[in-house]
mmCIF file of C-alpha atoms in Angstrom:
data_model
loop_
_atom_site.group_PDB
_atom_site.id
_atom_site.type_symbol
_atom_site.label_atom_id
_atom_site.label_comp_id
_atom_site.label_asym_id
_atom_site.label_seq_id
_atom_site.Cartn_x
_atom_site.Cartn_y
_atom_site.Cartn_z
ATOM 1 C CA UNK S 1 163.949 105.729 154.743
ATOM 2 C CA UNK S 2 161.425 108.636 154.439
ATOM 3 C CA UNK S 3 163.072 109.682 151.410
ATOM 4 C CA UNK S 4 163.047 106.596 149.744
ATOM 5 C CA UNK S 5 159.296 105.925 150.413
ATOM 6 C CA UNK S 6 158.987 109.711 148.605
ATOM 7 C CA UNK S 7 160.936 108.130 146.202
ATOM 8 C CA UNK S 8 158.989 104.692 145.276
ATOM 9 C CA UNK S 9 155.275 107.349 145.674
ATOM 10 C CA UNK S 10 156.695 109.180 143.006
ATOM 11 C CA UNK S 11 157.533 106.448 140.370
ATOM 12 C CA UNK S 12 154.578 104.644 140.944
ATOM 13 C CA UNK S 13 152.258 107.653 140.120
ATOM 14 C CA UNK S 14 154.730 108.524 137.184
ATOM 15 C CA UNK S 15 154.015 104.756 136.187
ATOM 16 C CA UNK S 16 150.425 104.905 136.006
ATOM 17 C CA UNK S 17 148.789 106.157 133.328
ATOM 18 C CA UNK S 18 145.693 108.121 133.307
ATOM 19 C CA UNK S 19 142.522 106.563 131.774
ATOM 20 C CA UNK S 20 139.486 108.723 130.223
ATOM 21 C CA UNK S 21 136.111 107.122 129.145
ATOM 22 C CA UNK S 22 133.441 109.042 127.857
ATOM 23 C CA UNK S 23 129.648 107.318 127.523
ATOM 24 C CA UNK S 24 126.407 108.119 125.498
ATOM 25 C CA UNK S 25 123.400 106.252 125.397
ATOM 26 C CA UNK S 26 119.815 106.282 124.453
ATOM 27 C CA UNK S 27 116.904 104.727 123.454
ATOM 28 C CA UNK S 28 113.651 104.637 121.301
ATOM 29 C CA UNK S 29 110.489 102.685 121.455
ATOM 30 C CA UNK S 30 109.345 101.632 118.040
ATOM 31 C CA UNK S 31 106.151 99.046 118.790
ATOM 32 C CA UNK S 32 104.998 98.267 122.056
ATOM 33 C CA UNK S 33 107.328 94.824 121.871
ATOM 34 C CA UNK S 34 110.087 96.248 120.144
ATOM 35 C CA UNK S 35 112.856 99.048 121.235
ATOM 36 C CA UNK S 36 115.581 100.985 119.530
ATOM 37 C CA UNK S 37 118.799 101.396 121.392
ATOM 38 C CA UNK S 38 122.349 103.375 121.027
ATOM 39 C CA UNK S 39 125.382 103.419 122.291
ATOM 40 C CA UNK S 40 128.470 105.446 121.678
ATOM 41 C CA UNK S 41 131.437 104.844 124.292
ATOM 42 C CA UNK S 42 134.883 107.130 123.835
ATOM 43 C CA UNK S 43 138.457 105.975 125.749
ATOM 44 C CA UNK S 44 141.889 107.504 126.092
ATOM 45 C CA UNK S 45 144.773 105.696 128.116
ATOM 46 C CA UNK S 46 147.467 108.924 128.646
ATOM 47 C CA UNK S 47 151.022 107.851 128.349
ATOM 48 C CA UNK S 48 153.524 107.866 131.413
ATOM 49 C CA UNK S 49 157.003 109.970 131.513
ATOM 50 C CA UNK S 50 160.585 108.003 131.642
ATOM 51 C CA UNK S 51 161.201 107.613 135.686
ATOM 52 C CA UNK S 52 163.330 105.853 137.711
ATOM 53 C CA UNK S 53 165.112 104.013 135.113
ATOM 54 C CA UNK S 54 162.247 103.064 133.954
ATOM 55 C CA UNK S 55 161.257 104.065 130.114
ATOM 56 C CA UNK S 56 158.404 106.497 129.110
ATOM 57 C CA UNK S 57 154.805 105.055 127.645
ATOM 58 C CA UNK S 58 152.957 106.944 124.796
ATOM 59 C CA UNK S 59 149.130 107.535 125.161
ATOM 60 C CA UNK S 60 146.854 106.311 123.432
ATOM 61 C CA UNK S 61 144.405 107.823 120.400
ATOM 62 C CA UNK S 62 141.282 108.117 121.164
ATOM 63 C CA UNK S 63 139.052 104.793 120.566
ATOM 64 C CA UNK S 64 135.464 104.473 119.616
ATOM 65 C CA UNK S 65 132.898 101.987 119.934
ATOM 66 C CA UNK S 66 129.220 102.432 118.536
ATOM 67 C CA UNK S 67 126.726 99.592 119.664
ATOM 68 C CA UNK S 68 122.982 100.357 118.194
ATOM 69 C CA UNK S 69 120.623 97.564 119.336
ATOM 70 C CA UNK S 70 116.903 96.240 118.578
ATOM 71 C CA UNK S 71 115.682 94.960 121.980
ATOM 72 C CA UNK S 72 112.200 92.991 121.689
ATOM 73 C CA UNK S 73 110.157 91.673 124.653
ATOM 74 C CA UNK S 74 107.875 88.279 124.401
ATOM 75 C CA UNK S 75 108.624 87.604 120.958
ATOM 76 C CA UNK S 76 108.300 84.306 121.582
ATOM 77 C CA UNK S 77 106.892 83.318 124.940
ATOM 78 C CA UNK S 78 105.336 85.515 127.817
ATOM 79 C CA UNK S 79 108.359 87.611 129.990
ATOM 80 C CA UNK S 80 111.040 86.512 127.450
ATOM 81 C CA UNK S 81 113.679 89.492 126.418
ATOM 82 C CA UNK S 82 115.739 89.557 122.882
ATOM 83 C CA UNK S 83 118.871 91.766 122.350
ATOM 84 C CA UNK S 84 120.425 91.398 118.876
ATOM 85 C CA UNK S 85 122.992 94.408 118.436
ATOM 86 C CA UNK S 86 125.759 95.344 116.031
ATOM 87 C CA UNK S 87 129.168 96.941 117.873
ATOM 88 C CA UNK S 88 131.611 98.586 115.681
ATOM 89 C CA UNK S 89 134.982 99.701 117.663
ATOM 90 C CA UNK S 90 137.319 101.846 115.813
ATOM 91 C CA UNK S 91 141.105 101.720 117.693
ATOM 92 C CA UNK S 92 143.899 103.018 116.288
ATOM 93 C CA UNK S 93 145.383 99.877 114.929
ATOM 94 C CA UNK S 94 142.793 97.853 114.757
ATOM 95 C CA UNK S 95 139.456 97.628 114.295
ATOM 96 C CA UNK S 96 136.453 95.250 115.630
ATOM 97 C CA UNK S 97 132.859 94.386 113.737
ATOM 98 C CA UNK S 98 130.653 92.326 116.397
ATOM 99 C CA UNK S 99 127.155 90.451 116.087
ATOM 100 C CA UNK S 100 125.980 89.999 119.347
ATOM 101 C CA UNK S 101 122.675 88.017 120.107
ATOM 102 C CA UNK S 102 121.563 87.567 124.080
ATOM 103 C CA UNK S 103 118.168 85.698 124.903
ATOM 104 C CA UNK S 104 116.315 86.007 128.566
ATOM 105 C CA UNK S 105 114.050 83.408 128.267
ATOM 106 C CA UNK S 106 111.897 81.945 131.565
ATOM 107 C CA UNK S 107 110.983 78.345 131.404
ATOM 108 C CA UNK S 108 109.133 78.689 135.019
ATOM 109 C CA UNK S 109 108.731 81.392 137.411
ATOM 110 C CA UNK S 110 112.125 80.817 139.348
ATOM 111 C CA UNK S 111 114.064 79.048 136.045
ATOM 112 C CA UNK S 112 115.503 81.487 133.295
ATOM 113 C CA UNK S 113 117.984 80.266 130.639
ATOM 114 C CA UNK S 114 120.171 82.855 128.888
ATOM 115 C CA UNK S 115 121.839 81.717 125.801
ATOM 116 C CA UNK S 116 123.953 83.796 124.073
ATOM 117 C CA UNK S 117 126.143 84.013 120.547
ATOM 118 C CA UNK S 118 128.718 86.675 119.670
ATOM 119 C CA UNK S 119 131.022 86.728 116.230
ATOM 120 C CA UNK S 120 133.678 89.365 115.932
ATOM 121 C CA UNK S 121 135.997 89.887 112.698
ATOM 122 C CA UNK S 122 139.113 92.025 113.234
ATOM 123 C CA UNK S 123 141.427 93.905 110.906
ATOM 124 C CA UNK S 124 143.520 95.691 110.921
ATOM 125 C CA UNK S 125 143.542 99.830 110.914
ATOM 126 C CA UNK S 126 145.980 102.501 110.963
ATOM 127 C CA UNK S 127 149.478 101.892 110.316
ATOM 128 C CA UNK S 128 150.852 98.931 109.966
ATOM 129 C CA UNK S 129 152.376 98.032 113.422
ATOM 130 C CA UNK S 130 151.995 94.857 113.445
ATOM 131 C CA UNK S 131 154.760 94.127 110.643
ATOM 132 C CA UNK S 132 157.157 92.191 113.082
ATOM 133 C CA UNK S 133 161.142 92.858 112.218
ATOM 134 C CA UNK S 134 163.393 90.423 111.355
ATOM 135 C CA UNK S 135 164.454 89.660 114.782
ATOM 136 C CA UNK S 136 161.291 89.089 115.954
ATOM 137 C CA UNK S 137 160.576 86.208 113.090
ATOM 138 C CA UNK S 138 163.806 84.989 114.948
ATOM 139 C CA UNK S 139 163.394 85.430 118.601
ATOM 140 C CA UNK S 140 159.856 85.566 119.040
ATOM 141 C CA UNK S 141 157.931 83.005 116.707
ATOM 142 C CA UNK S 142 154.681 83.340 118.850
ATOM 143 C CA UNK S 143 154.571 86.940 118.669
ATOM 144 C CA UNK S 144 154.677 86.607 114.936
ATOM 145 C CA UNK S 145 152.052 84.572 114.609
ATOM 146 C CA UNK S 146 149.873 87.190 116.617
ATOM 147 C CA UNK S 147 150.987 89.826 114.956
ATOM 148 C CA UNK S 148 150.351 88.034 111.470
ATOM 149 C CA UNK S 149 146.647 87.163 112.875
ATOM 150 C CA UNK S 150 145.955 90.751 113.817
ATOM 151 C CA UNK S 151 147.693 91.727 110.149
ATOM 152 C CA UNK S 152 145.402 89.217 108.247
ATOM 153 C CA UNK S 153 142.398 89.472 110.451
ATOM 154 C CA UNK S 154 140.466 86.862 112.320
ATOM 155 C CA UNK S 155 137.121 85.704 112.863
ATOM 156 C CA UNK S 156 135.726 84.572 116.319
ATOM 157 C CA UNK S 157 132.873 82.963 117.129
ATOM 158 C CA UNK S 158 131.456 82.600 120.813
ATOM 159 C CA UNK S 159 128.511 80.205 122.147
ATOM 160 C CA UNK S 160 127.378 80.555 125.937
ATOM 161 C CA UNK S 161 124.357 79.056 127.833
ATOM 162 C CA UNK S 162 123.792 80.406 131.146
ATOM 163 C CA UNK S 163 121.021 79.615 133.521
ATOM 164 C CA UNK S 164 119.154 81.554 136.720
ATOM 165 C CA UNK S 165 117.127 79.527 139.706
ATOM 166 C CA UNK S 166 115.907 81.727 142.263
ATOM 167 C CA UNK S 167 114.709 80.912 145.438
ATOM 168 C CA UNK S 168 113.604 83.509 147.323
ATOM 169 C CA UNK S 169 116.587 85.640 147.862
ATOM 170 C CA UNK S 170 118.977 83.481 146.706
ATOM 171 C CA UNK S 171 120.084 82.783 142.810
ATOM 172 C CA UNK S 172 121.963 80.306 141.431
ATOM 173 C CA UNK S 173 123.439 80.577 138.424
ATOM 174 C CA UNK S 174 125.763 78.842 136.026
ATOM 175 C CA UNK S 175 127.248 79.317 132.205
ATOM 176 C CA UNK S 176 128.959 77.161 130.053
ATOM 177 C CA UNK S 177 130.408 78.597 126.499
ATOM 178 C CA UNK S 178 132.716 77.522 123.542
ATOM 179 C CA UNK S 179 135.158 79.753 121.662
ATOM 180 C CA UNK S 180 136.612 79.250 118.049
ATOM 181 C CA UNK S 181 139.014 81.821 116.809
ATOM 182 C CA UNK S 182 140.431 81.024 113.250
ATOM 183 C CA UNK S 183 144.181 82.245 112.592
ATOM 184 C CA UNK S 184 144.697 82.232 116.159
ATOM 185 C CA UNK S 185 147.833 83.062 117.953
ATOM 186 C CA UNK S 186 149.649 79.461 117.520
ATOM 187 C CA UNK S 187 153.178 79.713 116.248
ATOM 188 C CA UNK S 188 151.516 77.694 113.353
ATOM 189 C CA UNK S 189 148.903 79.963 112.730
ATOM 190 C CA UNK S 190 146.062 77.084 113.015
ATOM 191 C CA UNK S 191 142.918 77.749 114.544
ATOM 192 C CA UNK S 192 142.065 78.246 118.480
ATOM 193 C CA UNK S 193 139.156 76.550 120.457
ATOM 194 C CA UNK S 194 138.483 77.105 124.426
ATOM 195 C CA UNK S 195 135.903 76.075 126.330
ATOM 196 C CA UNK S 196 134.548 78.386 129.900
ATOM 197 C CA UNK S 197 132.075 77.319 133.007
ATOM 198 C CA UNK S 198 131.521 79.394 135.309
ATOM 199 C CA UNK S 199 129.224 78.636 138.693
ATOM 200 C CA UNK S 200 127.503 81.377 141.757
ATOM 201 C CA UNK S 201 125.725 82.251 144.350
ATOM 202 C CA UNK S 202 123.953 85.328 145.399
ATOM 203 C CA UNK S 203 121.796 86.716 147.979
ATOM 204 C CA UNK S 204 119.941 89.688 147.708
ATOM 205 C CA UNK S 205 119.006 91.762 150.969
#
């Protein structure tokens, strides 16, 4: 039995892959209401060797992501904060360009709504990987939809609307959102829609 324990340790740390992320950030002010900021964010996933019957796993490339942003305060009421940013992510097969827009905007001292709009366009990058074989046009018609939207390259857009109440130490917050997604992952290829709400609770001590 002690053996065997050894045994199962052993293939689960030869099953798990190692995972490096590397961060660097910084920021400039450029008027007293307006600030520059920079991101740059670096990840690895190492691969895993063939154990216990079970098959080997490649590591990754590494991937990058650069997110410069122009953050403004009151622009357009007293206490209200504006992020619009631009994220680029460079993978190895695909990559990712993102306009991201978040508002922090108080309509009373406790009451803070936090809309928010994102739209990412992926292509592809690299080698072309996602080409699916002939027996995957035959066995898998869902994977070859995905892999034709990843080929082709999609657009997403997302829509949120969140809202803060505090009282006293408590918040309660709430966010709602809609997602579109043309050339989704349908074995028809037709577009995707999906909706989100999402409700909390904290207290702060």
């Amino acid at each position: 039995a002690g053996r065997g324990r050894l045994l199962a340790a052993g293939g689960a740390r030869d099953r798990t892959a190692l995972s490096r992320t590397l961060g660097l950030g910084g920021s400039q002010q450029i008027f007293e209401w307006l600030q520059l900021g920079f991101d740059v964010n670096a990840s690895n996933l190492g691969g895993t060797p063939a154990s216990g019957g079970v098959d080997g796993t490649d590591g990754s490339a590494w991937e990058l992501s650069y997110y410069p942003q122009f953050i403004a305060s009151n622009l357009m009421t007293n206490g209200d904060v504006t992020t619009l940013g631009y994220r680029y992510f460079a993978g190895k097969t695909t990559s990712t360009h993102s306009l991201i827009l978040n508002e922090r905007f108080p309509i009373t001292s406790s009451l803070r709504l936090m809309p928010r709009f994102r739209v990412d366009w992926r292509d592809q990058a690299g080698s072309d990987e996602f080409t699916p074989t002939a027996d995957d046009l035959l066995n898998d018609p869902f994977l070859t939809a995905q892999t034709t939207r990843v080929r082709n390259g999609t657009t997403t857009l997302r829509t949120f609307l969140g809202a803060e109440y505090h009282i006293g130490p408590i918040t309660l917050d709430a966010e709602g959102g809609y997602e579109w997604t043309t050339g989704a992952a349908l074995e028809d290829g037709g577009d995707e829609v999906g909706w989100s709400a999402m409700a909390g609770i904290r207290y702060d001590f």
